[in-house]
Short mmCIF file of C-alpha atoms and ligand atoms in Angstrom, two decimals:
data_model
loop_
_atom_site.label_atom_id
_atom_site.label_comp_id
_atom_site.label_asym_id
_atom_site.label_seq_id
_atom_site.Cartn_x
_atom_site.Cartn_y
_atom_site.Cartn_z
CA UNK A 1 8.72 31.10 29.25
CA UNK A 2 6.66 27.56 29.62
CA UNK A 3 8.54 24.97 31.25
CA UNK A 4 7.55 22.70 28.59
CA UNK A 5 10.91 22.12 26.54
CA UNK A 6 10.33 19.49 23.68
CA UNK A 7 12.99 18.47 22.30
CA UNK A 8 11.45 19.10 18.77
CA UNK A 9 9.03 21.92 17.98
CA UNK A 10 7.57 21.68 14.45
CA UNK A 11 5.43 24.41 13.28
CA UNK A 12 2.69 23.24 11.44
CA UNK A 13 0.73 19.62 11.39
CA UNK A 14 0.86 19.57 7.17
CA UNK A 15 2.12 16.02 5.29
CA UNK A 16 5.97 17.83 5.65
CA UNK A 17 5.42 18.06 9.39
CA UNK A 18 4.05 14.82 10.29
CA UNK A 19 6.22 12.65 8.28
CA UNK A 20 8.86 14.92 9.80
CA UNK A 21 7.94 14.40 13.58
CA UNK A 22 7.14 10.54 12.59
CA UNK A 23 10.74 10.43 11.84
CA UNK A 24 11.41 12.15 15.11
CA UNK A 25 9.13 10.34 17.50
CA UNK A 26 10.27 6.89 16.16
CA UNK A 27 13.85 8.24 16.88
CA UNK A 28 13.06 8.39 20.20
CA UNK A 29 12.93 12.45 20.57
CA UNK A 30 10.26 14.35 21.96
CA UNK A 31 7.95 16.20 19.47
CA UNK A 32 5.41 18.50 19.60
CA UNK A 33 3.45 19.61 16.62
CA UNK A 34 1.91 23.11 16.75
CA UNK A 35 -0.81 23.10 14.20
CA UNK A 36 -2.65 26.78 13.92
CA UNK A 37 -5.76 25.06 12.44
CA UNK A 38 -8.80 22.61 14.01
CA UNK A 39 -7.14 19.75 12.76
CA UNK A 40 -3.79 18.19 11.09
CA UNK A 41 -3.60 17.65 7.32
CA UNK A 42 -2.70 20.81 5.88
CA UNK A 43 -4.42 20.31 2.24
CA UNK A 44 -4.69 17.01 2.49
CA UNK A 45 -7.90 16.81 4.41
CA UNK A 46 -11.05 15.29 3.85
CA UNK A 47 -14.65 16.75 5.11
CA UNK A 48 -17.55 14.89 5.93
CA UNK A 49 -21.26 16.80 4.49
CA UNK A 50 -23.98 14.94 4.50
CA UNK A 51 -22.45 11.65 4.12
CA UNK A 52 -20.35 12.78 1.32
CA UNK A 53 -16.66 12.79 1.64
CA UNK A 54 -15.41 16.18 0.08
CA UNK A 55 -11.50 15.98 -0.28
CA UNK A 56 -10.38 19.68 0.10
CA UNK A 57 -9.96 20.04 -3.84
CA UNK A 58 -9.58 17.36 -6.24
CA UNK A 59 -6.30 15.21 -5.47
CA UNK A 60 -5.14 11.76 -6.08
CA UNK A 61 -2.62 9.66 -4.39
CA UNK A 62 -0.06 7.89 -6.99
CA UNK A 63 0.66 4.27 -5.54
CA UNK A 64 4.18 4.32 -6.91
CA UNK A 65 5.15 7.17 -5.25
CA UNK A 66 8.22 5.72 -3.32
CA UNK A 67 9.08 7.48 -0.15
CA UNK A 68 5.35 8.44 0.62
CA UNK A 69 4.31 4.18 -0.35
CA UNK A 70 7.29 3.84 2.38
CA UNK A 71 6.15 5.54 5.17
CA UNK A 72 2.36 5.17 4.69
CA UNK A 73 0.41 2.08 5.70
CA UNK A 74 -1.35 1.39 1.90
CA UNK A 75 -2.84 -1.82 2.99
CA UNK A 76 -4.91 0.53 5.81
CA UNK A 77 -5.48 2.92 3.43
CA UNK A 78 -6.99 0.85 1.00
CA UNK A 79 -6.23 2.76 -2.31
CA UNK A 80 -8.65 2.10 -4.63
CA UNK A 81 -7.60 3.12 -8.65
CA UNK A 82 -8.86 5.14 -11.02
CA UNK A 83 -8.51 2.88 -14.92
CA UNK A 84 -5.43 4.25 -15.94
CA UNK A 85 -6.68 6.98 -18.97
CA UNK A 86 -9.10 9.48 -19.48
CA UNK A 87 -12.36 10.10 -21.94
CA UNK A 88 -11.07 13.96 -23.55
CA UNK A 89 -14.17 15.87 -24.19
CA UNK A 90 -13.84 17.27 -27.99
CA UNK A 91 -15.85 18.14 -30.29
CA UNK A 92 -18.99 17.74 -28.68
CA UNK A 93 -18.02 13.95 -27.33
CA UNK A 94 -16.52 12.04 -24.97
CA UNK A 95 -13.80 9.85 -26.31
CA UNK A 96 -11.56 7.25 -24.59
CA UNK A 97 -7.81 7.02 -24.66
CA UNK A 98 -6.26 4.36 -22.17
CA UNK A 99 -3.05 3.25 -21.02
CA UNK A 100 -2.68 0.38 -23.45
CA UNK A 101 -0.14 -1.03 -21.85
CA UNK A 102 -2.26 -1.54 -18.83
CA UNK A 103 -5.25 -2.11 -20.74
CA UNK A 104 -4.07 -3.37 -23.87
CA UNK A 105 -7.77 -4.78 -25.08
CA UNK A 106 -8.44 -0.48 -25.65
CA UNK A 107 -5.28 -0.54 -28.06
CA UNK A 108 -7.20 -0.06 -31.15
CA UNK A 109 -9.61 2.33 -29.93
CA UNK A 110 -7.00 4.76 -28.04
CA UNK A 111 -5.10 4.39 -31.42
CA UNK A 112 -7.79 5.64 -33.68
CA UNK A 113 -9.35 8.21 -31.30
CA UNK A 114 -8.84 11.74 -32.50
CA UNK A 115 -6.50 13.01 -29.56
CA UNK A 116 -3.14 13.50 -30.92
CA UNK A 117 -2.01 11.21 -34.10
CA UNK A 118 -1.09 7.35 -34.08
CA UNK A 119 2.77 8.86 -34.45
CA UNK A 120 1.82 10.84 -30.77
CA UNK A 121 0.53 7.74 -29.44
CA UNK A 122 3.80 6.08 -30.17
CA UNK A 123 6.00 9.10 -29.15
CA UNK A 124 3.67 8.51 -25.34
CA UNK A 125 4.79 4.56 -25.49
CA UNK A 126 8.40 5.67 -26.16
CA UNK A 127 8.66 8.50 -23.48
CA UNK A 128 7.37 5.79 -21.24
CA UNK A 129 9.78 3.45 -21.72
CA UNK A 130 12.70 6.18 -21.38
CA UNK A 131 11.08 7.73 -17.66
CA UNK A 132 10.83 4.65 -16.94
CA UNK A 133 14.44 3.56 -17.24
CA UNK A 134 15.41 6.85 -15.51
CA UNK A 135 15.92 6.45 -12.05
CA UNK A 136 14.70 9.78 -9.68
CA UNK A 137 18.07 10.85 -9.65
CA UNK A 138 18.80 11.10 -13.00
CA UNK A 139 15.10 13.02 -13.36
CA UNK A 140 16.59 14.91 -10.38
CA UNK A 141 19.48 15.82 -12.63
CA UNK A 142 18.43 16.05 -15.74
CA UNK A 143 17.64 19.51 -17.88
CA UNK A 144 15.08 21.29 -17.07
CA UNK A 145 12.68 23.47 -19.35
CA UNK A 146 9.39 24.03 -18.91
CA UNK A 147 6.73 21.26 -19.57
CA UNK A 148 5.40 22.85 -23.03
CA UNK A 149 9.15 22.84 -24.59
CA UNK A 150 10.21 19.45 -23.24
CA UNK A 151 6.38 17.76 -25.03
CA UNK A 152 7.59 19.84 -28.20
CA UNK A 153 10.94 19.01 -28.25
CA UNK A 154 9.79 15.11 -27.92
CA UNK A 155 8.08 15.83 -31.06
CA UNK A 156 4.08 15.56 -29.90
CA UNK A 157 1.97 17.45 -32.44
CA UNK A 158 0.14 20.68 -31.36
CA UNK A 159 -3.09 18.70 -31.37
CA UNK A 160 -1.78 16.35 -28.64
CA UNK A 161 -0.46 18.62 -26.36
CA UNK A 162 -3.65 20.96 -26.51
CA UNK A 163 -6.67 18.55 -26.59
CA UNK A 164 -4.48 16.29 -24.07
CA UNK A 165 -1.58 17.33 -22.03
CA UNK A 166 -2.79 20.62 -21.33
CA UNK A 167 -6.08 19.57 -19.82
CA UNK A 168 -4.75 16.07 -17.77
CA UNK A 169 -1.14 17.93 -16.91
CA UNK A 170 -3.70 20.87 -15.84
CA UNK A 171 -5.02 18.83 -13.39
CA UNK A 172 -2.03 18.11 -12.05
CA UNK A 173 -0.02 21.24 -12.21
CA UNK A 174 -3.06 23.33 -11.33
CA UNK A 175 -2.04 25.20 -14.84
CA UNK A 176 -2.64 24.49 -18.30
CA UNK A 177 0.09 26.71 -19.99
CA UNK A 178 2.66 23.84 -19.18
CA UNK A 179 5.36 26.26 -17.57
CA UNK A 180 5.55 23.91 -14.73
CA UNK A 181 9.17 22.50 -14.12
CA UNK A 182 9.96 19.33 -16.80
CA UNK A 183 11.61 17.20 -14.17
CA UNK A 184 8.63 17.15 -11.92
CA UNK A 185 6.64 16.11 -15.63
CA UNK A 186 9.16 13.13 -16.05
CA UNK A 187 8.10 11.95 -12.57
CA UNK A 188 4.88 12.10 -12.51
CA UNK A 189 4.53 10.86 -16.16
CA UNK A 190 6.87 7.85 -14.27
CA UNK A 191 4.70 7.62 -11.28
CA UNK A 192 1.71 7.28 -14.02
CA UNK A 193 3.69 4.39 -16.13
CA UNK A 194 4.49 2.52 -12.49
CA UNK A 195 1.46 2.18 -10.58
CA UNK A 196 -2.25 3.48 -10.22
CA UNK A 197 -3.84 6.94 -9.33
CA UNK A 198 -6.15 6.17 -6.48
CA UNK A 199 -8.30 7.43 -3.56
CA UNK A 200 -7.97 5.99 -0.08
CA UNK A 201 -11.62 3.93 0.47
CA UNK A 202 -12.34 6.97 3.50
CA UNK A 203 -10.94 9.94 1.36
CA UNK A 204 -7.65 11.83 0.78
CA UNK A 205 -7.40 12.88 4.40
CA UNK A 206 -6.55 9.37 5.84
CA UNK A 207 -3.08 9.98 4.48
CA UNK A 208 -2.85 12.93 6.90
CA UNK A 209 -4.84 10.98 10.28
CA UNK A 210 -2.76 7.89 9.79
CA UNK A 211 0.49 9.66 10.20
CA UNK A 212 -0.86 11.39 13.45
CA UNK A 213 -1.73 8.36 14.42
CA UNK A 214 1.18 7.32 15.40
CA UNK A 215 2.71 10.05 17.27
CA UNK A 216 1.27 10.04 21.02
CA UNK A 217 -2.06 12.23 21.78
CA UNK A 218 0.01 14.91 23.66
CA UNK A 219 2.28 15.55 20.55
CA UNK A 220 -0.14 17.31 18.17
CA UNK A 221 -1.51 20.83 19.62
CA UNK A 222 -4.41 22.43 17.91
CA UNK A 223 -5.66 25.65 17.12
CA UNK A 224 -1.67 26.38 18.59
CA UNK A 225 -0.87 29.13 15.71
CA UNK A 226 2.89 30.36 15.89
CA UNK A 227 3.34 34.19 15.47
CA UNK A 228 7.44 33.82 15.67
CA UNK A 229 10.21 31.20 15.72
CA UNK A 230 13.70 31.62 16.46
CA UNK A 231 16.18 28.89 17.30
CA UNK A 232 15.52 27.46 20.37
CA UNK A 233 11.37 28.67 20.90
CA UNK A 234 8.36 29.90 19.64
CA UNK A 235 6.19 32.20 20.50
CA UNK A 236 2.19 31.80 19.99
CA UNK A 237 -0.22 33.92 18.89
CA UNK A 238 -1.72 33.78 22.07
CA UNK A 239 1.86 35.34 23.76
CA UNK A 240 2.80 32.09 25.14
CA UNK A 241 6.23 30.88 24.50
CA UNK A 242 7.96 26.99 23.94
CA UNK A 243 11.40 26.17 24.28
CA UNK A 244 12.73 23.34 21.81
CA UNK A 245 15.93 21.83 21.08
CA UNK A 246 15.43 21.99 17.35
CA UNK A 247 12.43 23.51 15.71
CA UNK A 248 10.97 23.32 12.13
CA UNK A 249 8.82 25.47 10.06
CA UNK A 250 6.75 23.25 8.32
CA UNK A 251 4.13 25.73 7.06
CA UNK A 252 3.43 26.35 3.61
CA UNK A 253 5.72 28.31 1.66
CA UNK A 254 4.14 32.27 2.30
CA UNK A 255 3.76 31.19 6.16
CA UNK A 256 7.09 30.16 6.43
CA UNK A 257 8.54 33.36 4.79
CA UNK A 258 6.49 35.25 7.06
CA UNK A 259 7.87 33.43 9.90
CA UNK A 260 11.54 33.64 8.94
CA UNK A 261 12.29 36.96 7.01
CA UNK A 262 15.35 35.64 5.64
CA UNK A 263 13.06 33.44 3.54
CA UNK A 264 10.87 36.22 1.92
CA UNK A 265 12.99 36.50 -1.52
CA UNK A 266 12.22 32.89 -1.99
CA UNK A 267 7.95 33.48 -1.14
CA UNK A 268 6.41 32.15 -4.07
CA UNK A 269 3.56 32.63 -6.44
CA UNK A 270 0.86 30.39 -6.28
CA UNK A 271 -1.23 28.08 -8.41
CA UNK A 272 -5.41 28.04 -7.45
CA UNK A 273 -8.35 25.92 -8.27
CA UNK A 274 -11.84 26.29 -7.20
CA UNK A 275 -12.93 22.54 -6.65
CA UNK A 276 -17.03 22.03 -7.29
CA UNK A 277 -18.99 19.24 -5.68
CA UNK A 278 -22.38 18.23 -6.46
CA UNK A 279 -24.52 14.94 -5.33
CA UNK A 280 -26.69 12.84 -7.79
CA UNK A 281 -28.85 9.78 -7.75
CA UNK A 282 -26.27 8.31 -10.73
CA UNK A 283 -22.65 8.43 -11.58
CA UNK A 284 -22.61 10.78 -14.94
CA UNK A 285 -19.37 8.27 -15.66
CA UNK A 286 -20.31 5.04 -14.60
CA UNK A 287 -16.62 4.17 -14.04
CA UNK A 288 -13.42 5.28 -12.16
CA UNK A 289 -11.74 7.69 -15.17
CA UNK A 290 -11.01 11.37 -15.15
CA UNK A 291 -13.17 13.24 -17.79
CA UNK A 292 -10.76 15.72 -19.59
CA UNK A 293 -11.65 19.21 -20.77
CA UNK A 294 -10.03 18.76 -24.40
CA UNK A 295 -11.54 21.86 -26.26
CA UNK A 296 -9.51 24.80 -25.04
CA UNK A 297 -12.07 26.90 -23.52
CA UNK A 298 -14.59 26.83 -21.22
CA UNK A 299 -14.56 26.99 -17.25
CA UNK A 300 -14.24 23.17 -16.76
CA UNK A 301 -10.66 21.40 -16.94
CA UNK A 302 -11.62 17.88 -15.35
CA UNK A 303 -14.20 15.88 -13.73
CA UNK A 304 -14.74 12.68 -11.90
CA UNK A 305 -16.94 10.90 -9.86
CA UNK A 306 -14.86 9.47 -6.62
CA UNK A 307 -17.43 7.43 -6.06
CA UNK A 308 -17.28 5.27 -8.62
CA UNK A 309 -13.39 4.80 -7.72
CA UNK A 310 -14.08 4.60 -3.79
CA UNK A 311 -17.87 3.70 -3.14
CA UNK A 312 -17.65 5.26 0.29
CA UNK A 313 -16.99 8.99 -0.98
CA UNK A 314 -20.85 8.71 -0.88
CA UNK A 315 -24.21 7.50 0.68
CA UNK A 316 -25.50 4.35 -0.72
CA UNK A 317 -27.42 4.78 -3.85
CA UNK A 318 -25.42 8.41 -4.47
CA UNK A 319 -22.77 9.48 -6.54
CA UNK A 320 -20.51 12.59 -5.28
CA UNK A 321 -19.53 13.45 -8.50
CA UNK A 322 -16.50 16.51 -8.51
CA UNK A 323 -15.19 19.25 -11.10
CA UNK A 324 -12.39 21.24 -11.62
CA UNK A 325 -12.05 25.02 -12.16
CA UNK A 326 -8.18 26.30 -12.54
CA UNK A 327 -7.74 29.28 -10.70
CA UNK A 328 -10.54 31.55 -8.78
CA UNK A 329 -13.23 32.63 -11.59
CA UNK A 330 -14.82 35.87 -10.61
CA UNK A 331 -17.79 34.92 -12.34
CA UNK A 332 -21.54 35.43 -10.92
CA UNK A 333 -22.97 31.99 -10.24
CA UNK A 334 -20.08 29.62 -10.88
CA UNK A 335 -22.13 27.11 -9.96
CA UNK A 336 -24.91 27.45 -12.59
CA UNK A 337 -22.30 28.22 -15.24
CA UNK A 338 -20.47 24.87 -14.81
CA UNK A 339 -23.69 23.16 -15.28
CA UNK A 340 -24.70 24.35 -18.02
CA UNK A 341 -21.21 23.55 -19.73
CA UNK A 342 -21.42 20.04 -18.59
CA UNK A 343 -24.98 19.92 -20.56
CA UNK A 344 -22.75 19.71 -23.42
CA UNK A 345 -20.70 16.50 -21.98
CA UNK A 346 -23.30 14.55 -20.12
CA UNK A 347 -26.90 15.98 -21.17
CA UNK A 348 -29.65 17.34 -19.55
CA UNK A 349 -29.29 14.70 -16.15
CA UNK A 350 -26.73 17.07 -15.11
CA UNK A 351 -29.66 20.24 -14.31
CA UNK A 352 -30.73 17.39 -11.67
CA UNK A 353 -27.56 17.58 -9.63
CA UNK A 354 -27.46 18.72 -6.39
CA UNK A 355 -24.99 21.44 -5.16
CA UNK A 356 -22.91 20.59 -2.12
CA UNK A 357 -20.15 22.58 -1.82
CA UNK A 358 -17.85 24.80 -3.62
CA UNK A 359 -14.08 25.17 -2.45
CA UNK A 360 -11.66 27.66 -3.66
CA UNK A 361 -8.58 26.90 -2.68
CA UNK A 362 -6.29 29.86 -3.21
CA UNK A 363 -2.86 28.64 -2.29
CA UNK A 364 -2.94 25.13 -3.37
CA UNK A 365 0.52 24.52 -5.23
CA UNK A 366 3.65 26.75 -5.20
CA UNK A 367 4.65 27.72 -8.94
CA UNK A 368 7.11 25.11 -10.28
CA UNK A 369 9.41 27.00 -12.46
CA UNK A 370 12.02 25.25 -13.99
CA UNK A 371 15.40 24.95 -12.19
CA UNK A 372 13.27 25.29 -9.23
CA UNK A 373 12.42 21.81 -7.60
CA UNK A 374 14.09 18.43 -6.86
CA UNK A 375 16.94 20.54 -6.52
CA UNK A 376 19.54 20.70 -3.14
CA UNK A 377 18.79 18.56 0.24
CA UNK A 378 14.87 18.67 0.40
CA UNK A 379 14.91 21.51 3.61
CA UNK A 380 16.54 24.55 4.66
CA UNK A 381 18.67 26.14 7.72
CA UNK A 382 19.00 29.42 8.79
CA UNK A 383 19.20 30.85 11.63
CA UNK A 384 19.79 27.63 13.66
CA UNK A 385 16.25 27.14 12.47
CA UNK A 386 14.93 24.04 9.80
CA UNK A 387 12.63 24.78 7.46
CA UNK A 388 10.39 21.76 5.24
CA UNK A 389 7.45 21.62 2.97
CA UNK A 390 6.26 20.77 -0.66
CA UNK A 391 8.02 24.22 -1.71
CA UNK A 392 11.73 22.56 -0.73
CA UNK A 393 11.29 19.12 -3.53
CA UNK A 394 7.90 19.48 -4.98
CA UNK A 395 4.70 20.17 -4.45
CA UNK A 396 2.74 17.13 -3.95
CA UNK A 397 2.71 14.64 -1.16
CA UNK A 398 5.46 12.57 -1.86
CA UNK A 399 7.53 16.12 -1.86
CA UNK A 400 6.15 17.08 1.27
CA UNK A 401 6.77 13.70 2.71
CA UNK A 402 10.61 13.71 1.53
CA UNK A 403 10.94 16.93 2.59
CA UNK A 404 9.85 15.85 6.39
CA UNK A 405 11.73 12.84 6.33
CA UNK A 406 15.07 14.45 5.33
CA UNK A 407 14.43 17.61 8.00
CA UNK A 408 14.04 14.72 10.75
CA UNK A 409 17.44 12.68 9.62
CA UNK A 410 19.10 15.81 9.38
CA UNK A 411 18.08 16.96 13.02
CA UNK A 412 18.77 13.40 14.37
CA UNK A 413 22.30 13.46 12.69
CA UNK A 414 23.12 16.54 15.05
CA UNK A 415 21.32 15.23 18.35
C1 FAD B 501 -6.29 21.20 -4.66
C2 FAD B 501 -5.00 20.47 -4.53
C3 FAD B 501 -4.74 19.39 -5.36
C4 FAD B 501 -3.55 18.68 -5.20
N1 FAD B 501 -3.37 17.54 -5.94
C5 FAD B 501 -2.35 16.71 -5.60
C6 FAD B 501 -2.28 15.40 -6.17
O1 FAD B 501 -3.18 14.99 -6.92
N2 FAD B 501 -1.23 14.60 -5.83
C7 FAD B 501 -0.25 15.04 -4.98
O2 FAD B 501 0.69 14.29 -4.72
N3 FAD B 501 -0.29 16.28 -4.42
C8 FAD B 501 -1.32 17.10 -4.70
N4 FAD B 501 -1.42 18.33 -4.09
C9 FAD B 501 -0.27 18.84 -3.33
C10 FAD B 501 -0.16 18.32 -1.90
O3 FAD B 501 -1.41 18.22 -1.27
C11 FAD B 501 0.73 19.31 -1.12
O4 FAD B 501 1.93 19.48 -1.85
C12 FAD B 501 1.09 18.82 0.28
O5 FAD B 501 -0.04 18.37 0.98
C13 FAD B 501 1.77 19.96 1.05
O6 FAD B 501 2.07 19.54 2.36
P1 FAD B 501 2.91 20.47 3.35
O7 FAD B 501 2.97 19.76 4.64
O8 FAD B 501 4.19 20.85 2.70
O9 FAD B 501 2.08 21.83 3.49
P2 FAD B 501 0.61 22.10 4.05
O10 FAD B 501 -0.29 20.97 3.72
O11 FAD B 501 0.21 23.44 3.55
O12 FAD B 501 0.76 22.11 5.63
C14 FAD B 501 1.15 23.26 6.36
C15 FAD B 501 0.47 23.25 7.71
O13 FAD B 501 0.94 24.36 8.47
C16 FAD B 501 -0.14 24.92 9.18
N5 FAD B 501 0.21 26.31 9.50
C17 FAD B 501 0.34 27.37 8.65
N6 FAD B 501 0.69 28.47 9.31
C18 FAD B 501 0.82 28.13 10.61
C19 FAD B 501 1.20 28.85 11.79
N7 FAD B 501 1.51 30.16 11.75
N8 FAD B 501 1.22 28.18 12.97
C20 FAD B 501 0.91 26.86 13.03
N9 FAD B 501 0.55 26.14 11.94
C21 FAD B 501 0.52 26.76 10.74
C22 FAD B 501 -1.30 24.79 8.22
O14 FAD B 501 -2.55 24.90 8.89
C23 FAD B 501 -1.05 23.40 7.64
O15 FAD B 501 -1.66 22.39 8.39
C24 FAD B 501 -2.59 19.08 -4.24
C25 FAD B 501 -2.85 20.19 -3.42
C26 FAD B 501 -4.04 20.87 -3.55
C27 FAD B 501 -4.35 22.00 -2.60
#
């Protein structure tokens, strides 16, 4: 046995963990973060090729998140916004629906553009105005059905929810069939009425570095994966074992059933996306919107150039311009394929685009049935042992961030 004994040991240097030892180290207990990879972040990290910054998959921060706005630093991160609405791809063209209420001046063209009816534009004014009035408790609380039946039973038309919802939600959910949990649509569909989506100026991944940041050099250990936990230790991969006073599995949701056996019932299913990034001498968009896959078929669900919404994602006189794939195609040359669809959106500029890099990301979210998340205290015991993550409240970074949070006040309300 090492002589080290921490008085915290968290498994895994993910959003969940480092919000979680944050929480910790500003307590005043020791922490040590044992992170099996080259560097913290979990999936919110952010790669640097050739000048490009390559967030690992397409992800946006939402400034009104509240716990994750709390504990984060947003002046350093310098969250630039994405216009709030999206140009839906249909019928061979590109048209524009905005948030009119943030950019009234679009209010006649979002209400004659042929996505959804002028009676689905007014049900999206209305819903806003309800989420909005809902505080995160009562979305906590209230019934949930899956995404598709709560858009139905609010009365949008078919048209809306296919040649909209299913492609923007898909984006978001990772899965356009809309089975995803309603209460986590009612806040993000808040989180969308309150505030911006943006991209920190250096990329995704300065979420993740500020919060190591702040804990001391010595508390973050790298390339340290942990083979078993148990309540008082670990044990490495490597054999080597760590004594703790309280330790936390802050993995993602298969790792942690792996780690704790108790936890397998609960191992979820998970939601993919291959994420496709290609350089170019000129934004295809000229602007910071999401471009929406609103046709129903087809490889492509979104695409966006974070350049134009953070200049710094590339090289002077680039763009970095990235698409979304739901799920893992097995298809020969992805690549090519995805070009030649976006031929149809953006014209023949697109054949002079330069590949960079293509990341499938198999586990990205954990399915979110209904009845599933925002449910119970945010973290688990058992065993003597705490377990956090986006799979405990939901699976984004503000989840993964509550989740940390509450694992820390719940271990400091025992020390
Ligand atoms: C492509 C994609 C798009 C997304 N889009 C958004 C979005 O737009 N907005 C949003 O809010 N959220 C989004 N999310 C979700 C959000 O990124 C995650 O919910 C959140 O980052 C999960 O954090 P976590 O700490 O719970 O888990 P993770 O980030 O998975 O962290 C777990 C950590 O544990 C480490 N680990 C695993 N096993 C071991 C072991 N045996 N020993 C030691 N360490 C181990 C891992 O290396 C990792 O660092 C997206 C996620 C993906 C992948």
């Amino acid at each position: 046995m090492s002589d080290i004994l921490k008085h915290a040991l968290i498994v895994g240097g993910g959003l969940a963990g480092l919000a979680c030892a944050g929480r910790l180290h500003a307590a005043g207990m020791e922490t040590l973060i044992l992170e099996g990879s080259d560097a913290v972040g979990g999936r919110v990290r952010t790669d640097v090729v050739e000048g490009f910054l390559l967030d690992r998959g397409f992800q946006v921060f939402l400034e009104a998140y509240p716990e994750a706005g709390e504990l984060l630093d947003m002046r350093s991160l310098d969250l630039q916004p994405f216009r709030p609405g999206a140009l839906v791809f249909q019928n061979g063209k590109l048209r524009r629906v905005m948030d009119v209420f943030r950019e009234p001046r679009h209010l006649l063209g979002s209400a004659l553009a042929p996505i959804g009816s002028i009676a689905d534009k007014l049900r999206v004014a209305f819903l806003k105005w309800c989420v909005s009035r809902m505080s995160n408790d009562e979305i906590a609380n209230h019934e949930d059905v899956t995404t598709e039946r709560y858009l139905q039973r609010a009365g949008f038309s078919k048209r809306m929810i296919d040649g909209f919802f299913r492609s923007f939600y898909g984006g978001i959910f990772l899965e356009r069939d809309l089975r995803t949990s309603s209460r986590l649509f009612e806040f993000t569909f808040k989180m969308f009425s309150q505030g911006s989506a943006t991209l920190p100026a250096k990329g995704m991944g300065e979420n993740s570095r500020q919060l190591a940041s702040r804990l001391p050099a010595e508390a973050v250990r790298l390339g340290a994966k942990v083979a078993e936990v148990r309540e008082n230790g670990i044990t490495l991969e490597s054999s080597e074992q760590l004594a703790g006073r309280a330790v936390v599995v802050a993995t993602d949701a298969s790792t942690a059933s792996k780690l704790m056996p108790s936890l397998a019932r609960s191992a979820p299913t998970w939601r993919s996306v291959t994420c496709l990034y290609f350089a170019a001498d000129r934004s295809p968009l000229g602007e910071a919107i999401i471009a929406l896959n609103g046709e129903g078929s087809g490889l492509v669900n979104n695409v966006c150039v974070p350049s134009d919404v953070a200049p710094g994602y590339a090289p002077k006189g680039n763009a970095l311009i990235s698409i979304s794939v739901l799920g893992l195609p097995e298809v020969a040359d992805l690549e090519s394929r995805v070009i030649a669809e976006l031929d149809a959106w953006f014209g023949k500029v697109v054949r002079e685009w330069r590949h960079l890099r293509t990341e499938r990301i198999q586990r990205a979210l954990p399915e979110q049935s209904p009845n599933v998340g925002m449910i119970g205290p945010g973290y688990r015991k058992q065993g003597g042992v705490f377990v956090c993550g986006d799979h405990l409240w939901s699976a984004s970074i503000e989840g993964a961030i509550i989740s940390g949070k509450r694992t820390a006040d719940a271990i400091l309300a025992k020390a």
